PDB file of C-alpha atoms in Angstrom:
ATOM      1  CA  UNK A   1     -28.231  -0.765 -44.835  1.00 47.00           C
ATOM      2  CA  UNK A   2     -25.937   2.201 -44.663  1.00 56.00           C
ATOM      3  CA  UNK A   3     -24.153   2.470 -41.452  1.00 52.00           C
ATOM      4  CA  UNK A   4     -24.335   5.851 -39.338  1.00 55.00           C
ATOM      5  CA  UNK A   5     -20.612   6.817 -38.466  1.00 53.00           C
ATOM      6  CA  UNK A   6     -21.436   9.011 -35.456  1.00 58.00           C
ATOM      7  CA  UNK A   7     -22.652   6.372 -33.553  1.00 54.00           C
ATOM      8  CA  UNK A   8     -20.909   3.747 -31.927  1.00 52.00           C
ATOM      9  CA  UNK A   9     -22.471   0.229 -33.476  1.00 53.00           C
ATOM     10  CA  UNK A  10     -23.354  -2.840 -31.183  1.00 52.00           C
ATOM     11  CA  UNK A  11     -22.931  -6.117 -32.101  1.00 55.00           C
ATOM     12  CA  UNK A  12     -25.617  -7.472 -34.373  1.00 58.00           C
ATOM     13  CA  UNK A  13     -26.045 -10.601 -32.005  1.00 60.00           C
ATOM     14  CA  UNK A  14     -25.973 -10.169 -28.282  1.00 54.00           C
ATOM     15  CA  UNK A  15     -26.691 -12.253 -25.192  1.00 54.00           C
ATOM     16  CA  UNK A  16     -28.579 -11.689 -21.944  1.00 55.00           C
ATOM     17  CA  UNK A  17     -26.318 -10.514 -19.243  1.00 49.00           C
ATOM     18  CA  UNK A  18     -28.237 -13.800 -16.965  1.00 50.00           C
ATOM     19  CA  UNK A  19     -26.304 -16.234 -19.572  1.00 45.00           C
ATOM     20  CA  UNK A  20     -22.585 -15.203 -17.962  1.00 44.00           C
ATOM     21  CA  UNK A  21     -24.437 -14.657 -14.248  1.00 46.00           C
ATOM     22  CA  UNK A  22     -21.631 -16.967 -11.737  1.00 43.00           C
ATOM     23  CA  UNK A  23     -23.434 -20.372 -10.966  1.00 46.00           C
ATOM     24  CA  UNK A  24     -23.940 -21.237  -7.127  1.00 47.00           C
ATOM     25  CA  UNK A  25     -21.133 -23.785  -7.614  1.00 46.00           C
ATOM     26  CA  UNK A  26     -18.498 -22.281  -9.784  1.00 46.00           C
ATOM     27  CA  UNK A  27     -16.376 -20.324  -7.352  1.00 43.00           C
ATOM     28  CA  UNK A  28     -17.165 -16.778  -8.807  1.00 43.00           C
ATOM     29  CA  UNK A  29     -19.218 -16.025  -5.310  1.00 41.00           C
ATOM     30  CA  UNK A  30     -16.493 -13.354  -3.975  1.00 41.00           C
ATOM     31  CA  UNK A  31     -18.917 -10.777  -4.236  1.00 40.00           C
ATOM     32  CA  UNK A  32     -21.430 -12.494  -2.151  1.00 38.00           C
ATOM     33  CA  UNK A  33     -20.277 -11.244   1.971  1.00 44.00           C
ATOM     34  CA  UNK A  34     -23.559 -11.642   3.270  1.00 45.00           C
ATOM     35  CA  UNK A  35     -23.628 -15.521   4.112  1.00 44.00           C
ATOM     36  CA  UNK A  36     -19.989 -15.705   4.458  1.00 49.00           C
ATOM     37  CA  UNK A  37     -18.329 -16.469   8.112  1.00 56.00           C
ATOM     38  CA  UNK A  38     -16.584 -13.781  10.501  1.00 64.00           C
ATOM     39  CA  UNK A  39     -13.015 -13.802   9.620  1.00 69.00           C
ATOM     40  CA  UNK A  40      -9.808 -14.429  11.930  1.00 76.00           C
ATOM     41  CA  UNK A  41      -8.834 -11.274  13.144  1.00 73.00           C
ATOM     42  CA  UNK A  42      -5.260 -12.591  13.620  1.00 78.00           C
ATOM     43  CA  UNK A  43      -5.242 -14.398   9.846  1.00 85.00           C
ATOM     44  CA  UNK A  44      -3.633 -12.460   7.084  1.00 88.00           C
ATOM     45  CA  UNK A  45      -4.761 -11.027   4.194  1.00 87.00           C
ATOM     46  CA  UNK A  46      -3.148 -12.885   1.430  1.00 89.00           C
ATOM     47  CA  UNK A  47      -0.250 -10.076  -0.208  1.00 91.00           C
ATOM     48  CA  UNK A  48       1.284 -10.232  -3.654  1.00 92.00           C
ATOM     49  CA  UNK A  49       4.605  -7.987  -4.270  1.00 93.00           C
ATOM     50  CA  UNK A  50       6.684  -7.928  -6.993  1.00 93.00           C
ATOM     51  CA  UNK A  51       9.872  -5.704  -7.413  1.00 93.00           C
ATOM     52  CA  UNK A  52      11.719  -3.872 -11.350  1.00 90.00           C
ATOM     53  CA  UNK A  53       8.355  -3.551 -13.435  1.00 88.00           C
ATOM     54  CA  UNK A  54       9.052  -0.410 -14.335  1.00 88.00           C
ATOM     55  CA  UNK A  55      11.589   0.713 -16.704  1.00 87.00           C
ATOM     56  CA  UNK A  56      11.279   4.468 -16.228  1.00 88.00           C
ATOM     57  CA  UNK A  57      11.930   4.374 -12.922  1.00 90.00           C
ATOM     58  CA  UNK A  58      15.536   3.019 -10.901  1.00 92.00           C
ATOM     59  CA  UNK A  59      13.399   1.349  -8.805  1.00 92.00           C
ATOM     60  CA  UNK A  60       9.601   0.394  -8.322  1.00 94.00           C
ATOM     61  CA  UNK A  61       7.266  -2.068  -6.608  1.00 95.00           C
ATOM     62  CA  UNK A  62       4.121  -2.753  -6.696  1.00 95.00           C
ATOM     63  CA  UNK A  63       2.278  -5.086  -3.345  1.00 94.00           C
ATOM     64  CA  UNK A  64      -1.585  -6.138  -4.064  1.00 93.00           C
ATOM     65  CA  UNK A  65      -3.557  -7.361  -1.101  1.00 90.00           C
ATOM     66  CA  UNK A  66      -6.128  -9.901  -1.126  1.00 86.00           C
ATOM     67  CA  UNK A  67      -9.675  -7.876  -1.295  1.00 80.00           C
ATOM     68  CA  UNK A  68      -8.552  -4.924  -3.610  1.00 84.00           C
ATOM     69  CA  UNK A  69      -5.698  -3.092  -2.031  1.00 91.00           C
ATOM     70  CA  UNK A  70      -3.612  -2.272  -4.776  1.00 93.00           C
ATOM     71  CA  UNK A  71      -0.637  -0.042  -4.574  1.00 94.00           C
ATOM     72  CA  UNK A  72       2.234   0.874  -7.357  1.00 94.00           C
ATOM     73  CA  UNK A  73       5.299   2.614  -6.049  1.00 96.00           C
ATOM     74  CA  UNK A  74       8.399   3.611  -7.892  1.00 95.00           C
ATOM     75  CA  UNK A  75      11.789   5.637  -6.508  1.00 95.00           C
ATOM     76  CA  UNK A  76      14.540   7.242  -7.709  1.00 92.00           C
ATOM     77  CA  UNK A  77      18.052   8.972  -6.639  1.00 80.00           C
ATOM     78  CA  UNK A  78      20.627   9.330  -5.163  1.00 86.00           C
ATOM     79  CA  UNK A  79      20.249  12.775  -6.962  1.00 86.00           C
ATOM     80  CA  UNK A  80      22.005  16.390  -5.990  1.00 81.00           C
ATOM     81  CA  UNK A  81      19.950  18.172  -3.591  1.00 75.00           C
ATOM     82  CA  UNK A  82      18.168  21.518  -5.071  1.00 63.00           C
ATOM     83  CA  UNK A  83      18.705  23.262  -1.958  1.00 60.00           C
ATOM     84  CA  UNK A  84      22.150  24.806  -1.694  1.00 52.00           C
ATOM     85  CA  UNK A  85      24.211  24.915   1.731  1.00 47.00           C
ATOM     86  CA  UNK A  86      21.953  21.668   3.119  1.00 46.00           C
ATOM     87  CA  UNK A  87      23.309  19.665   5.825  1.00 47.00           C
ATOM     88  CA  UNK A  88      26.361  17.921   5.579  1.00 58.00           C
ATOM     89  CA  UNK A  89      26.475  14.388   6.431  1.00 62.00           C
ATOM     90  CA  UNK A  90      22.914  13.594   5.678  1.00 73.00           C
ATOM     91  CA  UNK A  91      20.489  13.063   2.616  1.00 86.00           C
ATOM     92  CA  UNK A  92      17.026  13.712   2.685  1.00 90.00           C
ATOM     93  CA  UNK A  93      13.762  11.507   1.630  1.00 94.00           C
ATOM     94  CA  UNK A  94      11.155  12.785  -0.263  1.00 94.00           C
ATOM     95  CA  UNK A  95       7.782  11.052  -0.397  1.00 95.00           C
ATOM     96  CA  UNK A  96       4.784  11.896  -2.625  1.00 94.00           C
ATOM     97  CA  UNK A  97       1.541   9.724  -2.207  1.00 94.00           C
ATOM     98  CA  UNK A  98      -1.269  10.158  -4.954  1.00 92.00           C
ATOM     99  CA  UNK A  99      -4.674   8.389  -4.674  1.00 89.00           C
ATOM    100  CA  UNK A 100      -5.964   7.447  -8.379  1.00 87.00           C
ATOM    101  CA  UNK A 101      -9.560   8.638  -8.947  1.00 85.00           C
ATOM    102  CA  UNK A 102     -10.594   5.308  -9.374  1.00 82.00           C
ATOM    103  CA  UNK A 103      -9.067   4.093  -6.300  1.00 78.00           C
ATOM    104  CA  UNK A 104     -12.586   4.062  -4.079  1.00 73.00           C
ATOM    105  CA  UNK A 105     -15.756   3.280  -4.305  1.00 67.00           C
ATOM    106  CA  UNK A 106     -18.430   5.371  -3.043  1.00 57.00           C
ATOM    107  CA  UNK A 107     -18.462   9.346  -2.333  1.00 51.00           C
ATOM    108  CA  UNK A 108     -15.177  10.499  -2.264  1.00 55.00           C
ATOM    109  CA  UNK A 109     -12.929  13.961  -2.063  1.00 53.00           C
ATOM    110  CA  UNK A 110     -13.385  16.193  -5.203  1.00 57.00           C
ATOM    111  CA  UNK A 111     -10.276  15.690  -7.070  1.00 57.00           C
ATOM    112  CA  UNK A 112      -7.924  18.038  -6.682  1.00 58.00           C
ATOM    113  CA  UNK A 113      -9.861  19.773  -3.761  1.00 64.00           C
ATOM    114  CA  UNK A 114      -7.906  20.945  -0.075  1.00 76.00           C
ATOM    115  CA  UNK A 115      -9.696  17.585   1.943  1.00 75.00           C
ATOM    116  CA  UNK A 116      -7.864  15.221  -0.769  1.00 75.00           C
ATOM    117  CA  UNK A 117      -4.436  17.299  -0.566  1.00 83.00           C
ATOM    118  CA  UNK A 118      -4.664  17.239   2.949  1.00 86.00           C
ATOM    119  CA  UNK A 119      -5.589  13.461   3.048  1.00 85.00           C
ATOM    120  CA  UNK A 120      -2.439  12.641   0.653  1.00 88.00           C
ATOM    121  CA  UNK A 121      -0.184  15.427   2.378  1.00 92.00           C
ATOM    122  CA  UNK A 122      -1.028  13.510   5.832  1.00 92.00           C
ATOM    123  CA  UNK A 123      -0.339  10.040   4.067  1.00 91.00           C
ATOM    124  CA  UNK A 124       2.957  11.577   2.339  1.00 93.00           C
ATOM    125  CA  UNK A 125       4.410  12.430   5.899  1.00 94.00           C
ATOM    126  CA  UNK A 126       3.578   9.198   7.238  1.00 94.00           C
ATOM    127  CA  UNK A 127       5.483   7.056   4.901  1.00 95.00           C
ATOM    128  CA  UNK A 128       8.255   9.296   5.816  1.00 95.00           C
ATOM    129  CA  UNK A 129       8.348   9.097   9.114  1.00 94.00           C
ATOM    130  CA  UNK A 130       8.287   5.196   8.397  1.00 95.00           C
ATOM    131  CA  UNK A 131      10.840   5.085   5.918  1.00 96.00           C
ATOM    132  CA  UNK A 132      13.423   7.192   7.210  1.00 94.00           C
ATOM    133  CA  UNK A 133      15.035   4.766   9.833  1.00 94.00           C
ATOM    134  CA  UNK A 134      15.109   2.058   7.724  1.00 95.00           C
ATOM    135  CA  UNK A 135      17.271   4.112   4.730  1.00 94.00           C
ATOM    136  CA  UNK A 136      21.403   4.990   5.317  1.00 93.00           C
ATOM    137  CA  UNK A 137      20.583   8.617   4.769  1.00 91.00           C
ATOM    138  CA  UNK A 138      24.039   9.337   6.532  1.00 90.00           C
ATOM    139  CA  UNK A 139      25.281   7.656   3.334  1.00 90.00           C
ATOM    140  CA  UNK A 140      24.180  10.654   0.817  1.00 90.00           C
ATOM    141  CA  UNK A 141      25.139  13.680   1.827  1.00 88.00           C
ATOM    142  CA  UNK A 142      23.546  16.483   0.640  1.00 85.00           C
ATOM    143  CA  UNK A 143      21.861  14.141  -1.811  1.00 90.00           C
ATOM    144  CA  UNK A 144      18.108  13.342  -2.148  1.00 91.00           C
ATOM    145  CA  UNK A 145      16.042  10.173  -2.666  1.00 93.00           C
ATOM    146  CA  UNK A 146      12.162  10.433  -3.864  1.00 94.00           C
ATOM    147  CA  UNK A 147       9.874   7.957  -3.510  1.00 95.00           C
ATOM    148  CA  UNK A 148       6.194   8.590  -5.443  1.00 95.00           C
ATOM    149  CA  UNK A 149       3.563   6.441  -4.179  1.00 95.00           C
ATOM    150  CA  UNK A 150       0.290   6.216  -6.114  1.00 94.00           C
ATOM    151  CA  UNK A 151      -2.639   3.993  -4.763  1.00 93.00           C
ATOM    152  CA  UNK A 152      -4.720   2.462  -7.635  1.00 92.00           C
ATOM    153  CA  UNK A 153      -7.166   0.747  -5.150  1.00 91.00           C
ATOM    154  CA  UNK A 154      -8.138   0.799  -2.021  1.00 89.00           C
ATOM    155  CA  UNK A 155      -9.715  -2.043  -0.522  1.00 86.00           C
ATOM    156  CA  UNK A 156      -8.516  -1.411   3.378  1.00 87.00           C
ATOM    157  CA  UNK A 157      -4.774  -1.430   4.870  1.00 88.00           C
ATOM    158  CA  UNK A 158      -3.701   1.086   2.598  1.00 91.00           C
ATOM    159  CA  UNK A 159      -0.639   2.948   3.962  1.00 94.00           C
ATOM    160  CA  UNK A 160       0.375  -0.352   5.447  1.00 94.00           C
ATOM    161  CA  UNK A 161       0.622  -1.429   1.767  1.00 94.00           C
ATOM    162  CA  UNK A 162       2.242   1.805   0.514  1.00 95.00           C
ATOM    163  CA  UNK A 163       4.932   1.188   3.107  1.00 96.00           C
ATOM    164  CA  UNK A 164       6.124  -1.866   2.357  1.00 96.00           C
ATOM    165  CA  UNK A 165       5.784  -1.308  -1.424  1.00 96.00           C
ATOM    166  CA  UNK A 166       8.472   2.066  -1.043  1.00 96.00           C
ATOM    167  CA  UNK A 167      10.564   0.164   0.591  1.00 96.00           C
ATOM    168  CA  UNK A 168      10.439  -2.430  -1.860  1.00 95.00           C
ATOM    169  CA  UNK A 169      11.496   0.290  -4.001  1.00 95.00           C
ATOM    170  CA  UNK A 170      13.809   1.944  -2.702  1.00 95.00           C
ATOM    171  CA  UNK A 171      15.857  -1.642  -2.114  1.00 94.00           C
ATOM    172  CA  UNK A 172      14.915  -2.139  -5.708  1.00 93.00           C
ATOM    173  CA  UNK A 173      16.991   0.964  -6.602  1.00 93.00           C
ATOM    174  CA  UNK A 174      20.028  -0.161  -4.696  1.00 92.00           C
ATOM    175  CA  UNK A 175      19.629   2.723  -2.058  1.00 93.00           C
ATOM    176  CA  UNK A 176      21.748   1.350   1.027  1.00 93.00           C
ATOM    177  CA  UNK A 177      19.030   0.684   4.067  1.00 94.00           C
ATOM    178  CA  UNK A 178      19.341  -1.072   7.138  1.00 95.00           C
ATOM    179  CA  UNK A 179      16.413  -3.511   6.544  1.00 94.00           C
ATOM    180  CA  UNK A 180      12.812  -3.606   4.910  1.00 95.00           C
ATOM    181  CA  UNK A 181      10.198  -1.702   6.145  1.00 96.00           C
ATOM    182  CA  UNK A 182       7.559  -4.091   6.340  1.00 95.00           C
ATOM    183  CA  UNK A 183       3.945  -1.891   7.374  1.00 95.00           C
ATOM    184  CA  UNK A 184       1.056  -3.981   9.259  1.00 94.00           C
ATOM    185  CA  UNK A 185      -2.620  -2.228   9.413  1.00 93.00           C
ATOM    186  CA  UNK A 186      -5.198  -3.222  12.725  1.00 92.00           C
ATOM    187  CA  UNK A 187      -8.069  -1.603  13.369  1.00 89.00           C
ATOM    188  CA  UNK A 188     -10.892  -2.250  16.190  1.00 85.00           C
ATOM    189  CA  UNK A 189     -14.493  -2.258  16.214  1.00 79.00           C
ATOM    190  CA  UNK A 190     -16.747   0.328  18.086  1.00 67.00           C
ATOM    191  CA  UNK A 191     -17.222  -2.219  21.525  1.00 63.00           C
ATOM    192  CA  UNK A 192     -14.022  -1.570  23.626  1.00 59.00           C
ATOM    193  CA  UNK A 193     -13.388  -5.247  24.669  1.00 65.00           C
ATOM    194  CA  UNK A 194     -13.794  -6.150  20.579  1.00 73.00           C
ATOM    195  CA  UNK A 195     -10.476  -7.818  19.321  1.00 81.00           C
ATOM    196  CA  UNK A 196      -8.371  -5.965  16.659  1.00 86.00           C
ATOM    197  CA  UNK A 197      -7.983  -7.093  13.900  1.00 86.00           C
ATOM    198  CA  UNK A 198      -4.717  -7.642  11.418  1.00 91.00           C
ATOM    199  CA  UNK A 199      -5.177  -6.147   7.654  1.00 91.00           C
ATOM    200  CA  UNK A 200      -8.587  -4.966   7.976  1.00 89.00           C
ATOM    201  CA  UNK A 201     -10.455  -4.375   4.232  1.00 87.00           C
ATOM    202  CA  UNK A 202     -12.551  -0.888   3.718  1.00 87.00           C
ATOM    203  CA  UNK A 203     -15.955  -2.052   5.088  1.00 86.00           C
ATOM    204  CA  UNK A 204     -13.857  -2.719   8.263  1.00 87.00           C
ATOM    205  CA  UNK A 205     -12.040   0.315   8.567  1.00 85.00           C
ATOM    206  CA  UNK A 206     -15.406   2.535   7.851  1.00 85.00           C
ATOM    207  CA  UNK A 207     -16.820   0.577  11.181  1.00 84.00           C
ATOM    208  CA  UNK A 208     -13.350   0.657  13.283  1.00 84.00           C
ATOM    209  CA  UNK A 209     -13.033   3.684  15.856  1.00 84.00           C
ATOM    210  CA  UNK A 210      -9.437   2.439  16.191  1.00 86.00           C
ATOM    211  CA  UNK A 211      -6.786   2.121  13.786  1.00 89.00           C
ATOM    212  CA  UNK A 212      -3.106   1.696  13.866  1.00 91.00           C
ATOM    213  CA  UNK A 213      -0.310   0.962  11.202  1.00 94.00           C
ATOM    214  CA  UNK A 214       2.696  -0.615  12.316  1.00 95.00           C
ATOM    215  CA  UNK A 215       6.120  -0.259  10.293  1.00 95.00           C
ATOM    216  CA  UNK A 216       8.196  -2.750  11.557  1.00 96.00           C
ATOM    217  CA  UNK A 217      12.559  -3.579  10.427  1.00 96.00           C
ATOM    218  CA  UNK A 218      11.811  -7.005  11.507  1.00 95.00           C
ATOM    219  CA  UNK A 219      16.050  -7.890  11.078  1.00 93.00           C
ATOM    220  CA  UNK A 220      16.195  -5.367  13.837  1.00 93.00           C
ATOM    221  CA  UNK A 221      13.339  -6.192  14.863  1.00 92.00           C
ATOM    222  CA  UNK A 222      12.623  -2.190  15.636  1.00 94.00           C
ATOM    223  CA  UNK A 223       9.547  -0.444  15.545  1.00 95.00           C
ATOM    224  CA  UNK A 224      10.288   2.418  12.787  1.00 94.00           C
ATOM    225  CA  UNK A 225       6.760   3.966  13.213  1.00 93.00           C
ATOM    226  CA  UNK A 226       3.485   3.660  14.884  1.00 93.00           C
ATOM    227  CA  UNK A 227       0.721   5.329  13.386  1.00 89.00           C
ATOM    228  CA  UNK A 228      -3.073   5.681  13.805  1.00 84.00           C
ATOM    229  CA  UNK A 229      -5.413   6.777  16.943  1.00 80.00           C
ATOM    230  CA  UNK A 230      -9.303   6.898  17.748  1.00 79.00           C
ATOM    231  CA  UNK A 231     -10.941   4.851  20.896  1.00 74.00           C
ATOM    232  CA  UNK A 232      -9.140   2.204  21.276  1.00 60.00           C
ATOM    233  CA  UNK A 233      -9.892   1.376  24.518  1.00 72.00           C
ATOM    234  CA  UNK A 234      -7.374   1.108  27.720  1.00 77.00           C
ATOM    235  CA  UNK A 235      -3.591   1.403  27.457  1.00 79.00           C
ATOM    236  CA  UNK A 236      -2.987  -2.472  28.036  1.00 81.00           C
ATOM    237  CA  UNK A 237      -5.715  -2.965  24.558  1.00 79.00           C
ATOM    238  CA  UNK A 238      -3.029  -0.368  22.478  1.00 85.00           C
ATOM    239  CA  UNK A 239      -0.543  -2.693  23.997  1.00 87.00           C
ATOM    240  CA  UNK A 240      -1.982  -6.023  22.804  1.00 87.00           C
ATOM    241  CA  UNK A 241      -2.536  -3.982  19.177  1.00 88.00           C
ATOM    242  CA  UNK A 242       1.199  -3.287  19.079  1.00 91.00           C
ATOM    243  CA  UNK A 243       2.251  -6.597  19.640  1.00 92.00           C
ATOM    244  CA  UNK A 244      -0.249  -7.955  17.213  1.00 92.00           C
ATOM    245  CA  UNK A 245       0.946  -5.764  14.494  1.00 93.00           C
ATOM    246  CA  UNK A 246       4.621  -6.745  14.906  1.00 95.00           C
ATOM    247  CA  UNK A 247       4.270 -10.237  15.053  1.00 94.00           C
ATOM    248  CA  UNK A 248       2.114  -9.694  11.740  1.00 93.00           C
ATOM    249  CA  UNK A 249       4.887  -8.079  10.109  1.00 94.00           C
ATOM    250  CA  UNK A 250       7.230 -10.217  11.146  1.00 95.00           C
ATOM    251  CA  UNK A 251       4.935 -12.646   8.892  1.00 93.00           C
ATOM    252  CA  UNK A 252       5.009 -10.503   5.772  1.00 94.00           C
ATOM    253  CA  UNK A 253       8.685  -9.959   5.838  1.00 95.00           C
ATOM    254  CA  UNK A 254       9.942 -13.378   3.925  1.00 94.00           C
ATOM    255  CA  UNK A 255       7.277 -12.793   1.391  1.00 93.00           C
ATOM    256  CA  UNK A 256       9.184  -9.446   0.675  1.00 94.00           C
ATOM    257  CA  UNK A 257      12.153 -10.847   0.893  1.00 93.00           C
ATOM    258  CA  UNK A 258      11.655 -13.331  -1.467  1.00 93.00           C
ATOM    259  CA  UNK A 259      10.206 -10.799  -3.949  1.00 93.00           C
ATOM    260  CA  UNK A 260      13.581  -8.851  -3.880  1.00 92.00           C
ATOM    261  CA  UNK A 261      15.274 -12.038  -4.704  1.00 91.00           C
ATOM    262  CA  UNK A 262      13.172 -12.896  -7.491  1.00 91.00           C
ATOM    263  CA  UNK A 263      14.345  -9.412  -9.132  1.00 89.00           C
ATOM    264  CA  UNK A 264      17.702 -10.050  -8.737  1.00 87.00           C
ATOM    265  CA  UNK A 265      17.542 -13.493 -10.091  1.00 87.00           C
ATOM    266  CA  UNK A 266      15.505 -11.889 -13.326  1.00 84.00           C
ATOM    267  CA  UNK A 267      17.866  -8.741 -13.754  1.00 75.00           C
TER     268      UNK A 267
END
């Protein structure tokens, strides 16, 4: 039978999609959140990181968070400021954050519209603002480090995620910093005396009418940034969040640590 070349051809056998269906008792029920029990809001999300995978940049990162959250980061400089006559005595930090436009699922921003740009200007200003007290800047003057963040999926916690994985990166590139900046995500449901909640996934943060992000230099142990807002109930409740969030990324930090040294060890 001659074949018809503008058409893509199927297999000539196929099975039914109920053959490779998971079994009740194989382990492939991740999907299934409908019968499974309320989480601890002070357990961890389970966080993968790994430092050097890319060889076009001088240094990247990449941090993956159990439930989808997965965020590639890469950096680059010291390089010679554009800008003539800047400041002597201190660099600057650029920060670019992209979303992917497979990163959600769901209705989302057209891409390329003004609520997107806003939503990754806001996010690309935030990392900043984390960032910059954990990097020497006083060390490159009138110099420039860039850091381009790009967010292949969210699945909740997302800056939190983006901030630990540019400062992966930047430490990856040998850019002098005081410590790691290590970012923890909370949020809080809609009931005021609800608890909040460390590393919450999308479905979570969709119900929340609090969140907060945490960036924490846990050898300092100082608070670089504090980020979020909605109702989060009284002052002493923000309180209780803040102290949550530190202790959580106090937590994280040897798990970052020990990614830098496993990129040392490999280069």
């Amino acid at each position: 039978m001659p074949l018809d070349h503008r058409r893509l051809q199927g297999p000539d056998d196929s099975q039914p999609p109920e053959l490779w269906a998971a079994q009740p008792g194989d382990g492939g029920g991740e999907e299934e959140e409908g019968g499974a029990a309320p989480r601890d809001p002070c357990a961890l999300r389970p966080l993968f990181a790994r430092a050097g995978l890319l060889s076009q940049a001088e240094g990247s990162a990449y941090v993956e968070l159990s439930g989808g959250t997965k965020v590639l980061c890469a950096a680059w400089g010291p390089r010679e400021a554009a800008e003539p006559g800047g400041a002597v005595g201190a660099g600057r930090l650029l920060c670019e954050f992209r979303r992917a436009p497979f990163c959600s699922r769901g209705a989302r921003p057209r891409p390329g519209g003004a609520a997107e740009r806003d939503a990754e200007r806001e996010a690309a200003a935030a990392l900043r603002e984390a960032l910059e007290p954990a990097v020497r800047l006083a060390r490159y003057p009138r110099a420039r480090l860039t850091v381009s963040v790009m967010l292949l999926q969210d699945g909740g916690s997302a800056l939190a995620a983006a901030i630990s994985a540019a400062s992966l990166a930047l430490a990856d590139a040998g850019v002098e910093m005081y410590d790691l900046a290590v970012g923890c995500a909370l949020c809080r449901d809609g009931s005021a005396a609800g608890p909040w909640a460390l590393q919450p996934g999308e479905a979570e943060e969709r119900a929340s009418a609090a969140r907060l992000t945490v960036a924490l230099l846990p050898a300092l142990n100082q608070v670089s940034a504090v980020l979020g807002g909605g109702r989060g109930g009284a002052p002493e409740g923000w309180g209780r969040a803040l102290r949550l969030g530190v202790e959580g990324c106090q937590r994280l930090y040897p798990v970052l640590r020990h990614c830098l040294l496993r990129a040392a060890r490999r280069r």
